GROMACS .gro file of C-alpha atoms in nm:
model
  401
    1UNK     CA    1   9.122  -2.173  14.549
    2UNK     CA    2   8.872  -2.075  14.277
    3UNK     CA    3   8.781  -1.763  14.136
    4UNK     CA    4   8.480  -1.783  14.419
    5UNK     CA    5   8.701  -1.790  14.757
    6UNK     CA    6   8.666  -2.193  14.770
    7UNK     CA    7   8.956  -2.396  14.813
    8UNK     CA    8   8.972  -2.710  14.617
    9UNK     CA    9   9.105  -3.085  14.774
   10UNK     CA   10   9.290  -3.171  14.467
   11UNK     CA   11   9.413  -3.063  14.153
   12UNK     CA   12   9.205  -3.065  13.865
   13UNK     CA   13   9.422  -3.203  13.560
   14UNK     CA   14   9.226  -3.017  13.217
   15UNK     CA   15   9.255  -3.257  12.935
   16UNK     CA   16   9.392  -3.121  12.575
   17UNK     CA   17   9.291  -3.198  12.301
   18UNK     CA   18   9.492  -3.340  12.004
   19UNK     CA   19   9.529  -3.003  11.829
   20UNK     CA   20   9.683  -2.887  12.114
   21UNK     CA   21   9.906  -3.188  12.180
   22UNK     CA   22  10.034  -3.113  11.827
   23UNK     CA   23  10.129  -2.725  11.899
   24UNK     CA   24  10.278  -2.837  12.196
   25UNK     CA   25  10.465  -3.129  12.040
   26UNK     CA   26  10.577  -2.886  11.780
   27UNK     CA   27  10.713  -2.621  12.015
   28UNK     CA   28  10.904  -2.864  12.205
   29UNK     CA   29  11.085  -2.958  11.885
   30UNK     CA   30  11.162  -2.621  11.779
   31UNK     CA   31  11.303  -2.549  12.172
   32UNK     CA   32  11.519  -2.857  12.155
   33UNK     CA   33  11.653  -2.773  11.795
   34UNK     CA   34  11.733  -2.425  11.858
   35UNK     CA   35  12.073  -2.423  12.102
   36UNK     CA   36  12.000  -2.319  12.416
   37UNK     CA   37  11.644  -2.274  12.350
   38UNK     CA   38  11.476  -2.478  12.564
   39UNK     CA   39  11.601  -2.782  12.822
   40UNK     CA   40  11.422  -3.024  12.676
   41UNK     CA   41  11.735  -3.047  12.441
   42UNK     CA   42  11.857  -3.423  12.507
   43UNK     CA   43  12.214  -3.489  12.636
   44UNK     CA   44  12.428  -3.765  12.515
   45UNK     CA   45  12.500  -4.059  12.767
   46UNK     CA   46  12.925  -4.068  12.834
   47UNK     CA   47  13.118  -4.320  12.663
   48UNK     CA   48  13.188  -4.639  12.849
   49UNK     CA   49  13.581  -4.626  12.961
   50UNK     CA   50  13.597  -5.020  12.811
   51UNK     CA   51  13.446  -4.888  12.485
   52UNK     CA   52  13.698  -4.592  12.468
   53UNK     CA   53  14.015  -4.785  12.527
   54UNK     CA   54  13.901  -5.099  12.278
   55UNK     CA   55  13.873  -4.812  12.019
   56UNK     CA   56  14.253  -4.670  12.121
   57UNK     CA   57  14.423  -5.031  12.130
   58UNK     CA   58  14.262  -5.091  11.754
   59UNK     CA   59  14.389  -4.787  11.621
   60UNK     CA   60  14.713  -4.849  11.745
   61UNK     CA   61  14.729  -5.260  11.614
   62UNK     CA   62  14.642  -5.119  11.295
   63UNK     CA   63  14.883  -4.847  11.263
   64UNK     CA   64  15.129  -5.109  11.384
   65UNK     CA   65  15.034  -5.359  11.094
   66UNK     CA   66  15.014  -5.058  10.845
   67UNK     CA   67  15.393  -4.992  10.923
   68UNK     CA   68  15.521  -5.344  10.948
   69UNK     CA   69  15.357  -5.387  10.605
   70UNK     CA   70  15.515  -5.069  10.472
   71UNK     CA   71  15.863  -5.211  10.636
   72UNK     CA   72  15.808  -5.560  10.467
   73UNK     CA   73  15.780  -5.421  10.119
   74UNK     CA   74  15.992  -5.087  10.055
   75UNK     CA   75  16.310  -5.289  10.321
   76UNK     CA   76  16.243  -5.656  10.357
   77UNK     CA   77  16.093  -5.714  10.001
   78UNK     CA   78  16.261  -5.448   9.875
   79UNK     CA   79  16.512  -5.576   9.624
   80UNK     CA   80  16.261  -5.793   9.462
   81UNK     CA   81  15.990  -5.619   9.378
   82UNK     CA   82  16.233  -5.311   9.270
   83UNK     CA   83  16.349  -5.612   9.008
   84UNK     CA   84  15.985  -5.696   8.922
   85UNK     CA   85  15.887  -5.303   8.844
   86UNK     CA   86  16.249  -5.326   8.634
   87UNK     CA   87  16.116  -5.642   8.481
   88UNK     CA   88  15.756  -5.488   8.357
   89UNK     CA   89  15.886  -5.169   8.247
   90UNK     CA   90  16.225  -5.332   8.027
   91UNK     CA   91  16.154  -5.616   7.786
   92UNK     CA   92  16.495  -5.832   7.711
   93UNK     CA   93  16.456  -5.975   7.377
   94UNK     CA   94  16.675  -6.290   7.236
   95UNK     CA   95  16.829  -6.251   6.888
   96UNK     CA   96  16.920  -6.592   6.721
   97UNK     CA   97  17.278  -6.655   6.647
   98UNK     CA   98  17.296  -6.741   6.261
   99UNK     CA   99  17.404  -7.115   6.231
  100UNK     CA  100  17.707  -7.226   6.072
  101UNK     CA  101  17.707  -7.315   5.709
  102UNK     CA  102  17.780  -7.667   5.586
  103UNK     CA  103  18.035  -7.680   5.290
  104UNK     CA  104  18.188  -7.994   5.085
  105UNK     CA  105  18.537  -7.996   5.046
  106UNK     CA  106  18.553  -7.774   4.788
  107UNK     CA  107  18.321  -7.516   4.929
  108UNK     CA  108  18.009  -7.583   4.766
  109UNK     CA  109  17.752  -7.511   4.990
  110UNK     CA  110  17.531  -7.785   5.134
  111UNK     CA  111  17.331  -7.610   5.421
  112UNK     CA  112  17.232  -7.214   5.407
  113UNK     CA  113  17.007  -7.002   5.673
  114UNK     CA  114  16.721  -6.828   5.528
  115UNK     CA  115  16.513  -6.612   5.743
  116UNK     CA  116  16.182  -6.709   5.873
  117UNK     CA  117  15.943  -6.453   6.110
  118UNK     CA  118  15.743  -6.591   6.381
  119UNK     CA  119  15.512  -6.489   6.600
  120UNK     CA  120  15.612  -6.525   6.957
  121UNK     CA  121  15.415  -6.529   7.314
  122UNK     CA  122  15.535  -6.490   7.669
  123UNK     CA  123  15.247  -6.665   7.881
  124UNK     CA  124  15.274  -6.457   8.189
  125UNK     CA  125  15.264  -6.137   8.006
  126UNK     CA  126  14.927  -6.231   7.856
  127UNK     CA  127  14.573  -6.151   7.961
  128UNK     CA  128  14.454  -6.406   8.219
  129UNK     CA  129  14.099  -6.353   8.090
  130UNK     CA  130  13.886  -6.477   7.797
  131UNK     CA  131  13.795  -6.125   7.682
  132UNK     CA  132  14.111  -5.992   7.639
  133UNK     CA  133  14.245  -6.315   7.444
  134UNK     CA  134  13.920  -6.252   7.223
  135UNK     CA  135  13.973  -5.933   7.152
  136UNK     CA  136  14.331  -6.038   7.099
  137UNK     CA  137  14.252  -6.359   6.818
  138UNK     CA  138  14.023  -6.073   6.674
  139UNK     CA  139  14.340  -5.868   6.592
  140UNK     CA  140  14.561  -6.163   6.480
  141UNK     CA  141  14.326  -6.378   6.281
  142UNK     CA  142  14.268  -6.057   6.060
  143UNK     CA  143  14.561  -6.044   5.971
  144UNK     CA  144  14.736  -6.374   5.927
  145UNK     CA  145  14.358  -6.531   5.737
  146UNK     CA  146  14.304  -6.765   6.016
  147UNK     CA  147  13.934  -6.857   6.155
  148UNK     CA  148  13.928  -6.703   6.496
  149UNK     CA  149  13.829  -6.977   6.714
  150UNK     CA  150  14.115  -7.168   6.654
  151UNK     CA  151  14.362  -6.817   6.711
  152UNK     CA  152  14.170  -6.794   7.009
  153UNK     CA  153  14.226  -7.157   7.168
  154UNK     CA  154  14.569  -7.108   7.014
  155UNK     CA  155  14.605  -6.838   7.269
  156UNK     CA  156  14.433  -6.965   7.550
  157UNK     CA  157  14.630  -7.314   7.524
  158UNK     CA  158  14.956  -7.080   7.555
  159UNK     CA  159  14.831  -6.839   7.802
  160UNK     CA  160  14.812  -7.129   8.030
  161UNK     CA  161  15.201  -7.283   7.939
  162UNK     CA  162  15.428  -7.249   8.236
  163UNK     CA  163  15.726  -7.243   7.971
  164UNK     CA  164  15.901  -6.830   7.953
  165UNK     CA  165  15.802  -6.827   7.564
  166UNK     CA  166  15.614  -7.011   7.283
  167UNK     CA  167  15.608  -6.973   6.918
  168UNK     CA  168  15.221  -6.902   6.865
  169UNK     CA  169  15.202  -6.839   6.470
  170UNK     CA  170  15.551  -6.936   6.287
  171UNK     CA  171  15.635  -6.871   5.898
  172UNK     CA  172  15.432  -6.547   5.862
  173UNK     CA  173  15.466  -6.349   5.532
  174UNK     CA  174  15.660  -6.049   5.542
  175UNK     CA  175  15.358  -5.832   5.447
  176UNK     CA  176  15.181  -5.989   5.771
  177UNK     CA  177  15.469  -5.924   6.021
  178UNK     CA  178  15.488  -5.566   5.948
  179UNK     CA  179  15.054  -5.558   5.986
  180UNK     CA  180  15.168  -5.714   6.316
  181UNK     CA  181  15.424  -5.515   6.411
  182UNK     CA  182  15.236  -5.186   6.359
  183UNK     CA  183  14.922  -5.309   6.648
  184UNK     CA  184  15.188  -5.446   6.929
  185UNK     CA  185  14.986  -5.209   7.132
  186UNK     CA  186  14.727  -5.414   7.125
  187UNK     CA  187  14.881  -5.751   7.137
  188UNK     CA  188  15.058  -5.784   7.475
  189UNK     CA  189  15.277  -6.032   7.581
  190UNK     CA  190  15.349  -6.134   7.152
  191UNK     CA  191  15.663  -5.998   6.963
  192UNK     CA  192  15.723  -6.059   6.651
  193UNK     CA  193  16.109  -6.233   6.608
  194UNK     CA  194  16.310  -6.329   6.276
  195UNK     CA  195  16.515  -6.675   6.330
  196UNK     CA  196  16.697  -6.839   6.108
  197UNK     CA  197  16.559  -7.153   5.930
  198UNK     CA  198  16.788  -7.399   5.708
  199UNK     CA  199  16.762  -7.454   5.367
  200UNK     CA  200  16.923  -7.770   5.261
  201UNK     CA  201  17.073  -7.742   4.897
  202UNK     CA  202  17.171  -8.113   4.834
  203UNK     CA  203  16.821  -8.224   4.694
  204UNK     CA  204  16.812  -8.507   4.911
  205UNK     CA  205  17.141  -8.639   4.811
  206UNK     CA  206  17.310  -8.634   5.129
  207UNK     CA  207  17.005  -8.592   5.368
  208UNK     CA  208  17.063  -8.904   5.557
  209UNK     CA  209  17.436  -8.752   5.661
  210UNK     CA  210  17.362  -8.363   5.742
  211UNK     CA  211  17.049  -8.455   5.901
  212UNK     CA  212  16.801  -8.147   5.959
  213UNK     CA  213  16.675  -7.966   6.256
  214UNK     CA  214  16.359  -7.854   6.398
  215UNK     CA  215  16.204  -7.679   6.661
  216UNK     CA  216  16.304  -7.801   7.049
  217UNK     CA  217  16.104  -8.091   7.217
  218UNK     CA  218  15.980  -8.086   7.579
  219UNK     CA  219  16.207  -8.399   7.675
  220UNK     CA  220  16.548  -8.187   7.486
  221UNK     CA  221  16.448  -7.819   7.620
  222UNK     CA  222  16.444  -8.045   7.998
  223UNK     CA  223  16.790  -8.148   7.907
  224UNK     CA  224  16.938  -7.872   7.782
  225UNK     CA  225  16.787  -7.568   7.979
  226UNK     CA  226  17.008  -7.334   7.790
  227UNK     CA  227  16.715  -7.293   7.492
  228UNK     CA  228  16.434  -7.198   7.478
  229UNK     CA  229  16.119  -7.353   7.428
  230UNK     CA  230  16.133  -7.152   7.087
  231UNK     CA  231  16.450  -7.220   6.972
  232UNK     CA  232  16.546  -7.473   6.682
  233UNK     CA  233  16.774  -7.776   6.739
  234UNK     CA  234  16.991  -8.046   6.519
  235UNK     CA  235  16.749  -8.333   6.519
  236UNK     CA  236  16.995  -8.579   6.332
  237UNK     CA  237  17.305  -8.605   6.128
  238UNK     CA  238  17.561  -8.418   6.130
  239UNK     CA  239  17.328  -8.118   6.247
  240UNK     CA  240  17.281  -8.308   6.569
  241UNK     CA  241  17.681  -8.432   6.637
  242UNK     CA  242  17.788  -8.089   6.581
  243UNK     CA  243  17.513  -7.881   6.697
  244UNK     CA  244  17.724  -7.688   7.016
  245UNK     CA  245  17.970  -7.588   6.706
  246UNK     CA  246  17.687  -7.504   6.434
  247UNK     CA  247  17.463  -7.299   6.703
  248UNK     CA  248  17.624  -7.015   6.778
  249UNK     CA  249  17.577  -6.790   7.053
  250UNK     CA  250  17.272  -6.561   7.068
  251UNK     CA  251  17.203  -6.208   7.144
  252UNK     CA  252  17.020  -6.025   7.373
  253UNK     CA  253  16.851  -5.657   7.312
  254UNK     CA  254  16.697  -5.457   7.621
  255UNK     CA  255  16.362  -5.167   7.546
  256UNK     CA  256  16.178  -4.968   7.757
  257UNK     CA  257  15.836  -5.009   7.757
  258UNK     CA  258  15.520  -4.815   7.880
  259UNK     CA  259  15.237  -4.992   8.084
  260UNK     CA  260  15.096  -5.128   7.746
  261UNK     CA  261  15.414  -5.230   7.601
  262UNK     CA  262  15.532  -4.985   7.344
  263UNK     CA  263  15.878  -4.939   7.297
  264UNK     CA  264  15.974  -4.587   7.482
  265UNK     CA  265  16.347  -4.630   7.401
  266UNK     CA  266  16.617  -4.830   7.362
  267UNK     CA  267  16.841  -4.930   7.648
  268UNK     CA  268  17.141  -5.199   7.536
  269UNK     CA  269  17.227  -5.474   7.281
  270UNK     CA  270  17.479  -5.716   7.285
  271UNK     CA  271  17.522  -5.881   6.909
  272UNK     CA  272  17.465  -6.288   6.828
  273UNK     CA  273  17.808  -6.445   6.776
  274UNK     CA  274  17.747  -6.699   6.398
  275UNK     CA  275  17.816  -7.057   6.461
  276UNK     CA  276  18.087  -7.230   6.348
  277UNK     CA  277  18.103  -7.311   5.963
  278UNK     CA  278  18.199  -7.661   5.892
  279UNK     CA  279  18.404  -7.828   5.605
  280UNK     CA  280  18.303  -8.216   5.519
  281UNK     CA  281  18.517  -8.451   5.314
  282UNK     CA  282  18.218  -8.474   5.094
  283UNK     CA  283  18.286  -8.408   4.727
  284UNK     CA  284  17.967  -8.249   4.563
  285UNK     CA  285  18.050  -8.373   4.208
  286UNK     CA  286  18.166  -8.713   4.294
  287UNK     CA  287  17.831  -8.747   4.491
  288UNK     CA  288  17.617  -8.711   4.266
  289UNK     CA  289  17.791  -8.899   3.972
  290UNK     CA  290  17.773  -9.178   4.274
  291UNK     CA  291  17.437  -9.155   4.306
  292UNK     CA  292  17.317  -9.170   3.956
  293UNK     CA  293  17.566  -9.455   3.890
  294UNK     CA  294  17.360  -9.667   4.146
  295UNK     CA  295  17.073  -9.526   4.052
  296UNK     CA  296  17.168  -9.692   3.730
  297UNK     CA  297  17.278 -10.002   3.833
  298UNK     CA  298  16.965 -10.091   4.120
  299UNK     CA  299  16.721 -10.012   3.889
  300UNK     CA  300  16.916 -10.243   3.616
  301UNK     CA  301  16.920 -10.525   3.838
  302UNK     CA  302  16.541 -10.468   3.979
  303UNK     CA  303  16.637 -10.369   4.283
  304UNK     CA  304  16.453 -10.101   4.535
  305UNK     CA  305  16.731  -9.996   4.780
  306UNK     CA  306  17.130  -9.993   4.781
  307UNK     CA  307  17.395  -9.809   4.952
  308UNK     CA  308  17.743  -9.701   4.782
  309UNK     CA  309  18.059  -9.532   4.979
  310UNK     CA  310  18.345  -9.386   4.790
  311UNK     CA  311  18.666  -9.367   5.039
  312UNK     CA  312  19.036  -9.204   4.982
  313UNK     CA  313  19.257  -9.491   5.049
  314UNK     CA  314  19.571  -9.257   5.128
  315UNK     CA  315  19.380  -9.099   5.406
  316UNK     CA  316  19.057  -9.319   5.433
  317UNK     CA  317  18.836  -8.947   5.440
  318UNK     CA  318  18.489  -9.065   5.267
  319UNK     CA  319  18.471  -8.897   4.956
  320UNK     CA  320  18.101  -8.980   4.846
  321UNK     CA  321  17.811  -9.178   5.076
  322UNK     CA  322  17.506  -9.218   4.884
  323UNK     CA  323  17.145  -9.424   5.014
  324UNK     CA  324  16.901  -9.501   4.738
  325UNK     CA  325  16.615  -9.422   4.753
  326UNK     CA  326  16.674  -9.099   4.952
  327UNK     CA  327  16.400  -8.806   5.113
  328UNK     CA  328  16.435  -8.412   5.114
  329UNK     CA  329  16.562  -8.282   5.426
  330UNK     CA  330  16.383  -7.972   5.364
  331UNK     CA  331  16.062  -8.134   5.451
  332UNK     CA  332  16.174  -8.201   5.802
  333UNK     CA  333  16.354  -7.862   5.849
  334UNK     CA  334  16.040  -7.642   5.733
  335UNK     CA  335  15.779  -7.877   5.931
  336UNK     CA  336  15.640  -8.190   5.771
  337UNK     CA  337  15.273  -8.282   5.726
  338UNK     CA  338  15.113  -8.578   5.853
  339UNK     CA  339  15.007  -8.670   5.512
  340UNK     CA  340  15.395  -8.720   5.419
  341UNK     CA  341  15.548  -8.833   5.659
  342UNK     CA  342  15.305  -9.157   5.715
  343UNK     CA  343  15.450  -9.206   5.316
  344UNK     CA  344  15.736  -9.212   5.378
  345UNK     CA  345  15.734  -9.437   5.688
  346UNK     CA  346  15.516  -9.672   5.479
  347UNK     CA  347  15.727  -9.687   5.158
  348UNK     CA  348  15.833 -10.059   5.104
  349UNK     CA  349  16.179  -9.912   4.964
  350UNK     CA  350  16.248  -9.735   5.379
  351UNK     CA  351  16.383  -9.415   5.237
  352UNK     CA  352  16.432  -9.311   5.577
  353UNK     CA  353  16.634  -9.593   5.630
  354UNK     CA  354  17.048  -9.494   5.615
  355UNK     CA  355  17.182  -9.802   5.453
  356UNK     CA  356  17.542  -9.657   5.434
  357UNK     CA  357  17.578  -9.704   5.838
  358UNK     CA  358  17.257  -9.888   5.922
  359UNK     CA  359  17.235 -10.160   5.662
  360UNK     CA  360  17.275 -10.538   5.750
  361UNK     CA  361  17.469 -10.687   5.447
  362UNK     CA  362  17.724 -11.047   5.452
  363UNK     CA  363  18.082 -10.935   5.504
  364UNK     CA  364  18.323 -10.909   5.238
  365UNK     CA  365  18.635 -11.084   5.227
  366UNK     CA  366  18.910 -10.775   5.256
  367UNK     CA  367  19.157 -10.968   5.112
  368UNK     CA  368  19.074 -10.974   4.771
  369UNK     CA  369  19.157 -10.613   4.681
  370UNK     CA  370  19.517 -10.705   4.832
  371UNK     CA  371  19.537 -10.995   4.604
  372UNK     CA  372  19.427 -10.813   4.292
  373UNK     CA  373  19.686 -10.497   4.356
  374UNK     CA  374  19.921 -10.811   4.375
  375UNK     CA  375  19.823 -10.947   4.086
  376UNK     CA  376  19.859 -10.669   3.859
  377UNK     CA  377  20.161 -10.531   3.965
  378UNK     CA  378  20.296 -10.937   3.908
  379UNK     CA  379  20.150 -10.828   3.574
  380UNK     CA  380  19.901 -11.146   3.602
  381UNK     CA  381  19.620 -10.924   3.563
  382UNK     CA  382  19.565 -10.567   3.364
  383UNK     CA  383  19.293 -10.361   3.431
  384UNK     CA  384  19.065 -10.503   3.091
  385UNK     CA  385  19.111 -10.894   3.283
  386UNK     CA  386  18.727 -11.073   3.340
  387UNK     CA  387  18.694 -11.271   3.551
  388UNK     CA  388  18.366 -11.501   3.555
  389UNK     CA  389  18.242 -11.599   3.884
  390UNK     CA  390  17.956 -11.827   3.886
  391UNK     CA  391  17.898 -11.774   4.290
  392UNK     CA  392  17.983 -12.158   4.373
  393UNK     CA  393  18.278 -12.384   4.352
  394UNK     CA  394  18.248 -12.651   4.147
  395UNK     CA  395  18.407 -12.995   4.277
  396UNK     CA  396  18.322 -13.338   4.098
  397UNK     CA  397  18.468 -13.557   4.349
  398UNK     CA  398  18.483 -13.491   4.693
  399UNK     CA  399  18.723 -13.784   4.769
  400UNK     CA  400  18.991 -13.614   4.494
  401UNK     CA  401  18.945 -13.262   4.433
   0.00000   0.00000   0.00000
């Protein structure tokens, strides 16, 4: 009905304009965010029961896991990695056993231990990437005056080793280890350890006989797993045939460390136990008048080589054992260059050759020192008797000799 009486058929819809739409947009959303305000506030749609219980059963799998886990480590695994968290936070370092000396029979000695520091790696205790080995050959090459690329691939090369330790730098100056020493902190997985090297004093004399020894091969350390990749081993000689009695047994010292390996404090020790000494039949004295005799005497008869052996005949001990021309030992025992070695492998004399057990010579007839003993004590002979052998037998007729 209008404002006239009349009554209209239909509705008459008014259109807004879009001012108005805006107002009224506007007042909707300040109905809907104000609680309560207005219905036009929009109700959620209920979670689907398959959607709820999905949720539940994943909680639960993964609490499940989350314990078994926990179980598996701190009970099942327990043990083990307890020993691995020991392992990181103690560090059990070897001390060397000093070897046994080497004496003649009248004590003179023939092979001495000096000490010699080296610088020592454990692979799995060093960084596993290339920054941290830079930053480590950084440290190290300042110190020790080596070019830093080569410290570096020095490290890497070891960092890679599946062996428990390697010597990375050995014979470093005194001065040096203690530079070393003081930045452990920021060398970890190295250690610094003093071993003892050999010093042969027999200038060469008896060098084919005591041998030497040097640091442990990959084919020995598979054979004897009782050393260590670091550790030094008779190579020859006498070093070699009596090395369980000349090596000793070594020591072991525990530390506690922090998570960047500084000593905290120290936890146990048990001391090295020396090697055996041992006593040759060697005299010094008569072993070197030995040599120079045939010294002498080759070099008279323009000769290269020869071999002389002086024996006890009441008890048959060898007294002297002298090979001409001879090497030093030393250069074996304190690491030998290329440059000499390939010398002495190509010197026409074969100093490297032992001649006293080695050398192929005719046979001597053992008989004639029987007959001469028989012939002076018949008083046939005296000791100023010469005797001139031509080396043949003359006879002028073989019919009637």
């Amino acid at each position: 009905m209008s404002l006239f009486g009349d009554y209209y058929q239909k509705p008459i819809n008014f259109k807004r304009n879009k001012k108005e739409l805006v107002v009224s947009h506007s007042e909707d959303w300040s109905a809907a965010i104000l609680s309560g305000s207005s219905d036009l506030v929009a109700r959620e749609d209920p979670v689907k029961r398959t959607v709820f219980i999905a949720v539940i059963i994943a909680v639960i799998l993964a609490s499940i896991g989350l314990v078994w886990r926990m179980f598996n480590l701190q009970v099942v695994q327990g043990k083990q990695n307890a020993l691995l968290a020991s392992n990181n936070k103690v560090r059990t370092t070897v001390i060397p056993a000093p070897r046994g000396t080497i004496y003649d029979r009248n004590g003179v000695v023939l092979a001495r231990n000096v000490a010699q520091t080296d610088l020592v790696a454990v692979p799995n205790q060093l960084p596993k990437n290339d920054d941290g080995l830079r930053s480590m050959s950084a440290v190290i090459a300042g110190i020790v005056e080596q070019p830093n690329e080569q410290v570096f691939e020095n490290l890497k090369k070891v960092s890679e080793s599946n062996k428990p330790s390697e010597v990375l730098i050995s014979k470093i100056e005194r001065e040096k280890s203690l530079q070393l020493e003081e930045k452990m902190r920021e060398l970890p997985g190295l250690s610094i350890e003093t071993t003892p090297q050999r010093e042969y004093l027999d200038s060469g004399l008896l060098a084919h006989f005591l041998g030497y020894i040097g640091r442990i091969s990959a084919e020995e350390w598979k054979d004897s797993p009782e050393y260590r990749p670091v550790d030094m081993i008779g190579k020859s000689g006498i070093e070699k045939y009596y090395e369980s009695e000349l090596r000793g047994i070594p020591g072991k010292e525990q530390i506690e460390v922090d998570s960047t390996g500084k000593p905290i404090r120290f936890l146990a020790r048990v001391e090295p136990k020396a090697g055996n000494d041992i006593v040759l039949s060697i005299d010094w004295e008569l072993q070197k008048q030995t040599y120079n005799s045939l010294k002498n005497e080759t070099d008279r008869a323009g000769s290269k080589a020869g071999s002389a052996v002086v024996l006890d005949p009441q008890t048959g001990e060898v007294l002297a054992a002298v090979n001409y021309p001879t090497y030093d030992a030393n250069l074996f025992a304190k690491g030998i260059d290329q440059k000499t070695y390939d010398a002495l492998l190509n010197d026409e004399a074969k100093p490297l050759l032992n001649r006293v057990t080695s050398g192929n010579y005719p046979i001597g007839s053992v008989i004639k020192p029987f007959i001469s003993v028989a012939g002076l004590q018949e008083n046939v002979i005296n000791q100023s008797t010469t005797i001139v052998d031509k080396g043949k037998l003359d006879v002028p007729n073989i019919y009637d000799p």
